[in-house]
Coordinates of C-alpha atoms and ligand atoms in Angstrom, one line a residue:
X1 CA -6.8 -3.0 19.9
X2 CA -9.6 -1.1 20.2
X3 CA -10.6 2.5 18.7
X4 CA -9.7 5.0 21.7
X5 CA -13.3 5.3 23.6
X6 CA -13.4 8.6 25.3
X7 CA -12.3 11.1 22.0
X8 CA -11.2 14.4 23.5
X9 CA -12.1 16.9 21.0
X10 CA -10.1 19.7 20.3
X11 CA -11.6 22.6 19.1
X12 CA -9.7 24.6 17.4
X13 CA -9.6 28.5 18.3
X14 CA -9.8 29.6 14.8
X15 CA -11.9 28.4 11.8
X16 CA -10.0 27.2 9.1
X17 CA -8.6 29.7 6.8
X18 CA -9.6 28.7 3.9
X19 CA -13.0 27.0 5.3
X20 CA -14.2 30.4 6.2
X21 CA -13.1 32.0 3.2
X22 CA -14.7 29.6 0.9
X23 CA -17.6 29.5 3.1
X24 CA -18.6 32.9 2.9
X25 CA -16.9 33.8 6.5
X26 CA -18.1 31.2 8.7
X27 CA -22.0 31.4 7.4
X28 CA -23.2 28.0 8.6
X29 CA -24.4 26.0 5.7
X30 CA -26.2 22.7 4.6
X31 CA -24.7 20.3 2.3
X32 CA -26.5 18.9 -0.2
X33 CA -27.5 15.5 1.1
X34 CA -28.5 17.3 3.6
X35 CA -25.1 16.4 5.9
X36 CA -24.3 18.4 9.5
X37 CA -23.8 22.3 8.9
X38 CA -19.9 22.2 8.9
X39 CA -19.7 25.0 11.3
X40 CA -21.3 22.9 13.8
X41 CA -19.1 20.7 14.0
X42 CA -15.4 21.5 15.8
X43 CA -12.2 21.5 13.9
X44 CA -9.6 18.6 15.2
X45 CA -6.2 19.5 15.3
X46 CA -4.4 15.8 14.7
X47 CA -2.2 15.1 17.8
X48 CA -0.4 11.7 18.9
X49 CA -1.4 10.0 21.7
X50 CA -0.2 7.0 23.8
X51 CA 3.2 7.4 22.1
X52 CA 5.2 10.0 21.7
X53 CA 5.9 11.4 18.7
X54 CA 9.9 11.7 17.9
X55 CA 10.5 15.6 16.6
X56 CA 13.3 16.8 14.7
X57 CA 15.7 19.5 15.7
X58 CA 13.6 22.3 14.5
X59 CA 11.0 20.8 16.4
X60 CA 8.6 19.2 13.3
X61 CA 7.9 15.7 13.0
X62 CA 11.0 13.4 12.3
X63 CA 11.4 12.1 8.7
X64 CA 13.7 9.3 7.9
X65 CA 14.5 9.2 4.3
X66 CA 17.9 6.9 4.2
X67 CA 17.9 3.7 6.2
X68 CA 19.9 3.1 9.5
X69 CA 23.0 1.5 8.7
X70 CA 22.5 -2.2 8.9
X71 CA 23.2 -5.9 8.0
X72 CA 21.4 -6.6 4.4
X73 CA 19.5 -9.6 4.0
X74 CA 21.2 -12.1 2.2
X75 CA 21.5 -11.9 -2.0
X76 CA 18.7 -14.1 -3.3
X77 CA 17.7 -15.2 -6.8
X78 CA 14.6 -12.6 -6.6
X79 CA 16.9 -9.6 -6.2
X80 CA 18.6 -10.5 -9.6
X81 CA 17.5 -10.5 -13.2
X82 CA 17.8 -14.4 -15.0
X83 CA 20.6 -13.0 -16.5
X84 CA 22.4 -12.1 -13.6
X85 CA 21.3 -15.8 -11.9
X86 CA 23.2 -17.3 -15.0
X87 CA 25.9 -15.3 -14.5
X88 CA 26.7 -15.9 -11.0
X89 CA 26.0 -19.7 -11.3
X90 CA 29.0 -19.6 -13.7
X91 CA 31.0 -17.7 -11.2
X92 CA 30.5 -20.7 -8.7
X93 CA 31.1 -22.9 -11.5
X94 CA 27.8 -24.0 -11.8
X95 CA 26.1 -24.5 -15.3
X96 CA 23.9 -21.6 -16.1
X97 CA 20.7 -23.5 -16.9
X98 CA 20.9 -24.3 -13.2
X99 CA 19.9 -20.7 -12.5
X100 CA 16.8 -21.4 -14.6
X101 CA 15.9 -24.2 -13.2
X102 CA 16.0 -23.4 -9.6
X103 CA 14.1 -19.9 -10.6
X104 CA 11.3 -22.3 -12.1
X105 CA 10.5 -24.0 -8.9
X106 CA 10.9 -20.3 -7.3
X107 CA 8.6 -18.1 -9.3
X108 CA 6.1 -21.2 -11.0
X109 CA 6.1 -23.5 -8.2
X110 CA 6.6 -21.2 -5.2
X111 CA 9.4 -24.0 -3.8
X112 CA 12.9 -23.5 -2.0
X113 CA 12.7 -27.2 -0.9
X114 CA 15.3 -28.8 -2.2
X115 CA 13.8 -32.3 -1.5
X116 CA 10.7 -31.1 -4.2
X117 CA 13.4 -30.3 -7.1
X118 CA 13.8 -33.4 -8.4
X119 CA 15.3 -32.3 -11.7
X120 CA 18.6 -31.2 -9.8
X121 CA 21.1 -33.5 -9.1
X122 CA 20.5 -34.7 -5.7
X123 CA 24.3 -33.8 -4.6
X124 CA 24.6 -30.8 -5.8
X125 CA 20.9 -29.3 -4.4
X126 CA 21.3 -28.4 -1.5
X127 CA 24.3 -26.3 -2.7
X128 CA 22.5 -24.4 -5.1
X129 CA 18.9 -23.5 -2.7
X130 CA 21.7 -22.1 -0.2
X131 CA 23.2 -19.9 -2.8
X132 CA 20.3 -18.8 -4.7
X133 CA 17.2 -19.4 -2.3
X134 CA 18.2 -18.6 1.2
X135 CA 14.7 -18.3 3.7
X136 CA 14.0 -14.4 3.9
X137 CA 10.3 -14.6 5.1
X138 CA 10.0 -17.1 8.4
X139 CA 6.1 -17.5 9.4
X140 CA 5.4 -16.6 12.8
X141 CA 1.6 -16.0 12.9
X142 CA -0.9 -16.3 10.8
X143 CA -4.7 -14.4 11.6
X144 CA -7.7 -15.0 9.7
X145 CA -10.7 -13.1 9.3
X146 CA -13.8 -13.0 6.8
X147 CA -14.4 -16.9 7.1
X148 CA -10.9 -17.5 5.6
X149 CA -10.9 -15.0 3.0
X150 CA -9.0 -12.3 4.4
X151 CA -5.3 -13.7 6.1
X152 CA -2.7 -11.4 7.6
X153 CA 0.7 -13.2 7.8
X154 CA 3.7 -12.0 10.6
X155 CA 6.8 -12.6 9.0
X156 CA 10.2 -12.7 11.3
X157 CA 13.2 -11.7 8.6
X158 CA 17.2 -12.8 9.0
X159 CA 18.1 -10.3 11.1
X160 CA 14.8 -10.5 13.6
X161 CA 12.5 -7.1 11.9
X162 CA 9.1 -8.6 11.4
X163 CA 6.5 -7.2 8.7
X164 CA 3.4 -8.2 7.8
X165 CA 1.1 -8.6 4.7
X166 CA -2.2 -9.1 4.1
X167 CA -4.2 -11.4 1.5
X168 CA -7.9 -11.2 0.6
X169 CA -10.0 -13.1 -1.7
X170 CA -12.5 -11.4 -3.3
X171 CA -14.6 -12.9 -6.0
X172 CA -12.7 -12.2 -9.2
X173 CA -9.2 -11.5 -8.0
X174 CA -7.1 -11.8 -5.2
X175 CA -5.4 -9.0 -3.7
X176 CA -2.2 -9.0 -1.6
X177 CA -0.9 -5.7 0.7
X178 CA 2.7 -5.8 0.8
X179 CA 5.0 -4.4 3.0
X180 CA 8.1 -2.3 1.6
X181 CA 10.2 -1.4 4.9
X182 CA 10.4 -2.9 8.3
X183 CA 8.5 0.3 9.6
X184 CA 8.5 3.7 8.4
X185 CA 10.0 7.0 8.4
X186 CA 6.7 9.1 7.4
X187 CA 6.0 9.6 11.1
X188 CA 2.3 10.2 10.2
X189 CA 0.4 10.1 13.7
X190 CA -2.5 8.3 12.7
X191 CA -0.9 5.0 11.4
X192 CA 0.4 2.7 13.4
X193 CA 3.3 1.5 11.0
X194 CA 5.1 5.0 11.4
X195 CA 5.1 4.3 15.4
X196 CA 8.6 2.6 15.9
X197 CA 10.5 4.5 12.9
X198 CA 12.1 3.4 9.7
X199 CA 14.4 -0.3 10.8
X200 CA 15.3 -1.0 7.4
X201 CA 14.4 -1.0 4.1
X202 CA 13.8 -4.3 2.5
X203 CA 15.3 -6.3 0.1
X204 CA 13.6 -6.7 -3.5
X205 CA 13.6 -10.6 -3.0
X206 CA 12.0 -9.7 0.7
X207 CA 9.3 -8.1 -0.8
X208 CA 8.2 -10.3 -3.6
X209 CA 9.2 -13.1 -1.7
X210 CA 5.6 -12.5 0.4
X211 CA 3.9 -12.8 -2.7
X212 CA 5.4 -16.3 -3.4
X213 CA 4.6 -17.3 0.1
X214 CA 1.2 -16.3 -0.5
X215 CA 0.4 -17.8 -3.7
X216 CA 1.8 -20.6 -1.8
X217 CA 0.0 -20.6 1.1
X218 CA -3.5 -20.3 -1.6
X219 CA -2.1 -23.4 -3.9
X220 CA -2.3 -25.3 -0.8
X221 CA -6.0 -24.3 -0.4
X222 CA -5.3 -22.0 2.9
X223 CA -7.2 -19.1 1.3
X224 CA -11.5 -19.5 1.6
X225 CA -13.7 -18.1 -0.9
X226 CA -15.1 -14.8 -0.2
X227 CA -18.9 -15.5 1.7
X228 CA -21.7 -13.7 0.1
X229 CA -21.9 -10.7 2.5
X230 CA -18.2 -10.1 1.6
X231 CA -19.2 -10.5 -2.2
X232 CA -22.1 -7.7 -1.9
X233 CA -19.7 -5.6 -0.3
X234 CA -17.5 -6.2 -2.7
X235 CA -20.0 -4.8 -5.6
X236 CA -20.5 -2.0 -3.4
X237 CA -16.9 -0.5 -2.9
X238 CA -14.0 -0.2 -5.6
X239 CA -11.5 -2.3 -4.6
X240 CA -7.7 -1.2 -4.5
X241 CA -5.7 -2.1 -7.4
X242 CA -8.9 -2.5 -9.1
X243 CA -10.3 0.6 -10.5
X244 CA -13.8 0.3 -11.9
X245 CA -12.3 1.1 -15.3
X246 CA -9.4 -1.5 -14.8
X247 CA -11.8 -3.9 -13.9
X248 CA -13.9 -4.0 -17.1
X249 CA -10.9 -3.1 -19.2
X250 CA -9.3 -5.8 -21.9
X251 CA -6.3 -5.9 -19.8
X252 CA -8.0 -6.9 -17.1
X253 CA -9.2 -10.0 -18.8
X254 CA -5.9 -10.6 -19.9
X255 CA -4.1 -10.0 -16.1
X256 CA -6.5 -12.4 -14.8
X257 CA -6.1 -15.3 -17.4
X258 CA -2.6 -16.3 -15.9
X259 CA -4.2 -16.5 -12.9
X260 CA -7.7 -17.8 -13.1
X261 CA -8.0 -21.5 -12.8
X262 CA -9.8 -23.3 -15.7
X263 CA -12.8 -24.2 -13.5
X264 CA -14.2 -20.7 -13.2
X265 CA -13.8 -20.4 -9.2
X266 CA -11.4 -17.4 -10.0
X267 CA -7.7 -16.8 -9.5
X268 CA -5.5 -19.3 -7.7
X269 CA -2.5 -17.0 -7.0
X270 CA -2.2 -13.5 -6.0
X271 CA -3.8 -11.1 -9.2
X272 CA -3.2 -7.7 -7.3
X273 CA -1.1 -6.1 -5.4
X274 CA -1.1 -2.8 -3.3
X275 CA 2.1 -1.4 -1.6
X276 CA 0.2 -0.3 1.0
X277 CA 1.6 -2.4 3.7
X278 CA 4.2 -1.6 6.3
X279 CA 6.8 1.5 4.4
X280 CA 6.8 4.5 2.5
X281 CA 7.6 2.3 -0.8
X282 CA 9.1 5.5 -2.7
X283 CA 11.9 5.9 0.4
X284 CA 13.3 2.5 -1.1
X285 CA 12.7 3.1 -4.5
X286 CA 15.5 1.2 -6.0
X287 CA 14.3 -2.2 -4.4
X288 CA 11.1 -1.6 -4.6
X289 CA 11.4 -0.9 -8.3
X290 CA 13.4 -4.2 -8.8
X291 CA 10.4 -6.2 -6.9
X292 CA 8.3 -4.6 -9.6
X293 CA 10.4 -5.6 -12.7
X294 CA 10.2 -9.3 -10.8
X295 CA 6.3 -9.0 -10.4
X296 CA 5.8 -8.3 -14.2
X297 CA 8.4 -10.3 -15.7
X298 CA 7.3 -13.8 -16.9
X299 CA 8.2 -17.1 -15.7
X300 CA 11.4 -18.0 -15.2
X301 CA 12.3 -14.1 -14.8
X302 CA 9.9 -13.2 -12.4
X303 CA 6.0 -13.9 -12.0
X304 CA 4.1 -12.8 -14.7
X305 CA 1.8 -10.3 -13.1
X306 CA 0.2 -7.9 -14.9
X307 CA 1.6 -4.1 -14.0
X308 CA -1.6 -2.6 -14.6
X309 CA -2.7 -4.7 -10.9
X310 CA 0.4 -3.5 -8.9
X311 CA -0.6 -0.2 -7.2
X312 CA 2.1 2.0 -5.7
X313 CA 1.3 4.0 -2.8
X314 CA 2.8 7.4 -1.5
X315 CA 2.5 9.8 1.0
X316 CA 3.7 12.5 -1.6
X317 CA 7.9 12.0 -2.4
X318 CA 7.3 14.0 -5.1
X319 CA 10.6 14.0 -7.0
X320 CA 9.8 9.8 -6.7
X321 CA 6.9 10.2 -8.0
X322 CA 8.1 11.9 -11.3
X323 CA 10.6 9.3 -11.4
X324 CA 8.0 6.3 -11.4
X325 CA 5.6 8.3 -14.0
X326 CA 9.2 7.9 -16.6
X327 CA 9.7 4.2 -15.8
X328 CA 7.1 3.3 -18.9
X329 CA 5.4 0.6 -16.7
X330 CA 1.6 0.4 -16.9
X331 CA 1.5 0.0 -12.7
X332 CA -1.5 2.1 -10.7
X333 CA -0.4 5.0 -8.7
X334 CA -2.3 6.6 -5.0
X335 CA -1.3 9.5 -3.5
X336 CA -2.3 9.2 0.3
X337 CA -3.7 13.3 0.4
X338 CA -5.9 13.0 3.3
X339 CA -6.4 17.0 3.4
X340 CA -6.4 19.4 0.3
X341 CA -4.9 22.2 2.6
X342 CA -1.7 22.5 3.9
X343 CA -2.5 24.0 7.5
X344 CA -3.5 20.3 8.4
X345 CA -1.9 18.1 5.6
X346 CA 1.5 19.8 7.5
X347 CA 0.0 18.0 10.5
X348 CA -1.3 14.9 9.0
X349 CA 1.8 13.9 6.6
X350 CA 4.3 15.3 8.4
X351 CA 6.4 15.3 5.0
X352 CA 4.4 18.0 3.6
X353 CA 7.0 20.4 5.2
X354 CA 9.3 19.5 2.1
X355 CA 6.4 18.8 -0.9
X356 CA 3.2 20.7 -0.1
X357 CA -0.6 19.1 -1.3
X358 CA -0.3 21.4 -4.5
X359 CA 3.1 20.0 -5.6
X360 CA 2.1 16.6 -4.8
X361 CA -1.4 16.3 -6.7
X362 CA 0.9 18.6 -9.7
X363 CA 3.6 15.3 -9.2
X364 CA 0.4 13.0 -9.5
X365 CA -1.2 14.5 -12.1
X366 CA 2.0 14.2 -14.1
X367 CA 2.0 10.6 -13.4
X368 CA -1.4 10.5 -15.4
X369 CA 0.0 12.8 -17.9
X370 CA 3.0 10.7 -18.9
X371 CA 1.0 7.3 -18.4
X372 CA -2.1 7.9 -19.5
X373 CA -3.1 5.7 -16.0
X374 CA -6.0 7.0 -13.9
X375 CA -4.5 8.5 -10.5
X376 CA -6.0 7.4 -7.2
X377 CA -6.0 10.3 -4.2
X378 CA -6.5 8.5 -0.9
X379 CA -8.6 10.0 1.8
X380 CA -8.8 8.6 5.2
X381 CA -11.9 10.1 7.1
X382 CA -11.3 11.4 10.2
X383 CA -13.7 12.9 12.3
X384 CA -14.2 16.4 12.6
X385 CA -10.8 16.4 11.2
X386 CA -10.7 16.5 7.6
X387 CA -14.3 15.4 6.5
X388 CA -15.9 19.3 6.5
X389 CA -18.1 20.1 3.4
X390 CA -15.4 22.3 2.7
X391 CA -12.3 20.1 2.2
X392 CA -14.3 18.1 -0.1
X393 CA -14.9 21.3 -2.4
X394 CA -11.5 22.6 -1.8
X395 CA -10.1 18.8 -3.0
X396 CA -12.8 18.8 -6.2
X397 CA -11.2 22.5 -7.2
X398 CA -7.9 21.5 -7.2
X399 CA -8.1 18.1 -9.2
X400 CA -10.9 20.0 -11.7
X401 CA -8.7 22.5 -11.8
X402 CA -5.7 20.2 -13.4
X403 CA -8.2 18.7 -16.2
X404 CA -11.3 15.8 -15.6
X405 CA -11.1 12.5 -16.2
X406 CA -7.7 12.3 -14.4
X407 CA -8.2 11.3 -11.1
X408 CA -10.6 8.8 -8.7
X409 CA -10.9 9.7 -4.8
X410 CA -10.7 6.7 -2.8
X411 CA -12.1 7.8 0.6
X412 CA -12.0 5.0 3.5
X413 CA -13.1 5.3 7.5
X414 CA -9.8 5.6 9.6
X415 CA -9.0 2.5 11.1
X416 CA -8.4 2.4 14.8
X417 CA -4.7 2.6 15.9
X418 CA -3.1 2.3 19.1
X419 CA -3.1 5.7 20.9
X420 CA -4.9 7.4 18.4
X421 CA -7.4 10.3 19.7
X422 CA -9.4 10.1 16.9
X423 CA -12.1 7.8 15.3
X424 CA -13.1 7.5 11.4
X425 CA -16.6 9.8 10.4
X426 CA -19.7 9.2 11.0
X427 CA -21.8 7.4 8.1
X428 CA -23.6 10.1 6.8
X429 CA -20.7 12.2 7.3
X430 CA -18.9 10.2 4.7
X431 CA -22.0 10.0 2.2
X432 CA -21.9 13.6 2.2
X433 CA -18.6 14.2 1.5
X434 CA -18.7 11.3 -0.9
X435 CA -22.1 13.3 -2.1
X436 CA -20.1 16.7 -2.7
X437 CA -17.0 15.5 -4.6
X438 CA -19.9 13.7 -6.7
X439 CA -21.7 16.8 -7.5
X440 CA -18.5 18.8 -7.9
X441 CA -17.5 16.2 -11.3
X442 CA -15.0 14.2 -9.2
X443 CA -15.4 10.5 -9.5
X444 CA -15.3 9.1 -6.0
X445 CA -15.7 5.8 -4.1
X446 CA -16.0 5.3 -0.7
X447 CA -14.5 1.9 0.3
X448 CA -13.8 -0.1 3.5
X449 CA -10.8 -1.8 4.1
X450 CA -10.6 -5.6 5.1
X451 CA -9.5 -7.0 7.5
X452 CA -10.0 -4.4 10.8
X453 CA -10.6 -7.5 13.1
X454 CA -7.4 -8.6 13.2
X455 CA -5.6 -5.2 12.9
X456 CA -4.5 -5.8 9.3
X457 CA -6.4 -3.0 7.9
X458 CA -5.0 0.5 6.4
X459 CA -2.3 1.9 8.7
X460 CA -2.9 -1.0 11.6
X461 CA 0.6 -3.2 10.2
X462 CA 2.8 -2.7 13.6
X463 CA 3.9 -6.3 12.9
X464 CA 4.0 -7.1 16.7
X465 CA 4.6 -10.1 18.4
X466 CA 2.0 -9.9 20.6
Ligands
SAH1 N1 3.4 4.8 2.9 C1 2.4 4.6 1.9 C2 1.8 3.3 1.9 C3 1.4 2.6 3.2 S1 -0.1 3.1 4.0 C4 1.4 5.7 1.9 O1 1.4 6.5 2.9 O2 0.6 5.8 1.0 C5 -1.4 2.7 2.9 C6 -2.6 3.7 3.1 O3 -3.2 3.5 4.4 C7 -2.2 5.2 3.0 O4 -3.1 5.9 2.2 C8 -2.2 5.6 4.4 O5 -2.3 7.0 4.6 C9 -3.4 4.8 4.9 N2 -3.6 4.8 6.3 C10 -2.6 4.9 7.3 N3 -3.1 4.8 8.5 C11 -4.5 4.6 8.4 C12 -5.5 4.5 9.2 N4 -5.3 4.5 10.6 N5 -6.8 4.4 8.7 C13 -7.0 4.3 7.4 N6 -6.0 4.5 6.5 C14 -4.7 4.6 7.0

């Protein structure tokens, strides 16, 4: 997969509205680092191509909020609390401390081989791994890039959906990108995930089940050490799920003591996670929710992470988003903007027919409000498309205008996608935007996203066979 090589430009027929308002009707202008005069350059309507993009009855982009009726995965230990595990044991009359056991090897040892729980009695093991640990995640593929440090895995579930994650080492933590849904229902055109529609949501035990798999897969040594280029980068660009202030914070030292080895090599099991993977992870809120309380919940109950390195993604569900700010858990929240104005955030994020980008950065802001968490707007740039001068003082007035101190801007080059018409902004494009939400009081960090060669980047999970 390869970024589309001949562009066609659009240009629109009318200057943005509020572009030429702002701009003092159209009167070309120099940013401040000295970036292309906006009016120069054309204004890219977004527009799918190679694949055709399914339309509702009204004619708009088709959202799919509730899953397709299907088979559910079956009930595993990781989609109940330990109380619930003891419970049922008794109902297969099983003793209770079973449950605990089996969740043991589960969430400390990252094992459903029954041949490795030695504690069990031999004729009743097999029993029990069947009832509480049936396979949910099968490997089919495995790529790796960065010299070993970046892996994206293919996983085949019961019923055939395949999703993906993707796990990178960096120097002081390791981050895993989890998936949420077998595909999506967001229908935004430039990610690749939204391409085949929503399958199904997944199961809680599905989702943190790819966690176990990974901190598997790196207790067996699979996962290399970051090389030195990656850790330079690394210094350069806040990471997701890492926010500069997290990362120097006490709570930081204390989410990464669980996971650090004594040797001082750093972690040796996944230390951060990003639901920004395959799914809209507030369209399956409930399950998603329950992975969480099994994230943060300590051994045997779950695996101990701290919440403050779980980052929840969204294109915007607003009324979710309120929800998740009252759920009292320390976890990070994004909002995917990708345009302050509505004329092409209606485009962009085809949901913005029901919550528009001032209701969702009002739903955000709340989330800082009740949390007292830093807020993360994410901002794929897109060239000619949403990277003017402009948008990036349109985007500074609206957060300013909520308060300071609230809100980081995480913008990132658009990753290639199959079929996509458009390519990510040039370098100095991006410095200047970067530059003007700077100057404007807005703390912003423009960061790159692993893992590109292998399409395991931002927005590339199609979770293809081939
Ligand atoms: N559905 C959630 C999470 C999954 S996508 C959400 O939309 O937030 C994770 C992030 O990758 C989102 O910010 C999404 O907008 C972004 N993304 C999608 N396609 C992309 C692409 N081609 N290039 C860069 N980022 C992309």
């Amino acid at each position: 997969m390869s970024p589309s090589k001949n562009p066609r430009p659009e240009p629109s027929s009318s200057a943005p509205k509020q572009g030429s308002a702002r701009s003092g009707a159209g009167a070309p202008r120099t940013a401040a680092a000295g970036a292309p005069v906006d009016s120069a350059r054309p204004q890219i309507r977004p527009k799918a191509e190679g694949w055709q993009q399914p339309m509702d009855a009204e004619g708009r982009p088709k959202l799919q909020f509730a899953q397709p009726k299907v088979k559910q995965p079956p009930k595993h230990l990781a989609d109940m609390t330990l109380d619930e595990r003891t419970a049922r044991a008794k109902e297969l009359g099983i003793s209770g401390f079973r449950a605990k056991q089996l969740s043991v090897h589960y969430f400390r040892h990252y094992t459903s081989d029954p041949e490795k729980m030695t504690d069990l009695p031999a004729e009743t093991r097999e029993q029990l791994v069947e009832e509480f640990l049936p396979p949910l995640l099968t490997e089919v593929r495995r790529l790796k890039t960065d010299d070993g440090a970046t892996i994206k895995f293919l996983w085949r579930l019961f019923d055939g959906a395949m999703v993906e994650s993707v796990l990178m080492r960096y120097r002081s933590r390791i981050t895993l990108c989890i998936s949420s849904q077998c595909g999506c229902g967001m229908n935004c055109p430039f990610c690749a995930t939204g391409q085949n529609g929503l399958t199904r949501n997944m199961s809680s035990a599905e989702i943190v089940d790819q966690i176990v798999q990974a901190n598997r897969a790196i207790a067996a040594g699979e996962l290399d050490a970051p090389n030195a280029a990656e850790i330079a980068d690394e210094a350069d660009h806040a990471a997701l799920g890492e926010e500069t202030d997290f990362a120097e914070s006490e709570e930081s030292a204390a989410a990464g003591k669980g996971a650090s080895s004594s040797s001082g090599v750093g972690p040796q099991r996944v230390s951060n996670i990003v639901f920004m993977g395959m799914g809209e992870p507030l369209a399956n809120y409930k399950r998603v929710m329950n992975a969480v309380r099994r994230m943060v919940d300590p051994a045997p109950e779950g695996l101990g992470m701290s919440a403050r390195g779980i980052t929840i993604s969204t294109v915007g569900l607003v009324p979710a988003i309120r929800k998740l700010a009252e759920e009292n858990l320390p976890i990070t929240f994004a909002l995917s903007l990708h345009a302050p104005d509505d004329e092409l955030r209606d485009e962009l994020i085809p949901v913005n027919s029901r919550w528009k980008a001032d209701e969702a950065i009002d739903a955000a802001y709340y989330y800082y409000k009740t949390t007292g968490r830093r807020v993360s707007i994410e901002y794929a740039l897109i060239k000619d498309m949403n990277d003017h001068q402009w948008r990036a003082e349109l985007l500074a007035e609206k957060l300013n205008a909520r308060g300071r101190g609230w809100v980081h801007v995480n913008p990132i080059p658009l990753n290639p996608t199959p079929g996509s018409i458009w390519t990510s902004s040039e370098p100095e494009v991006m410095r200047a935007f970067v530059n003007r939400l700077e100057s404007l009081g807005v703390p912003t960090t423009l960061r790159d996203t692993r893992g590109k060669e292998i399409d395991g980047a931002c927005g590339q999970l199609a979770a293809a066979e081939e």
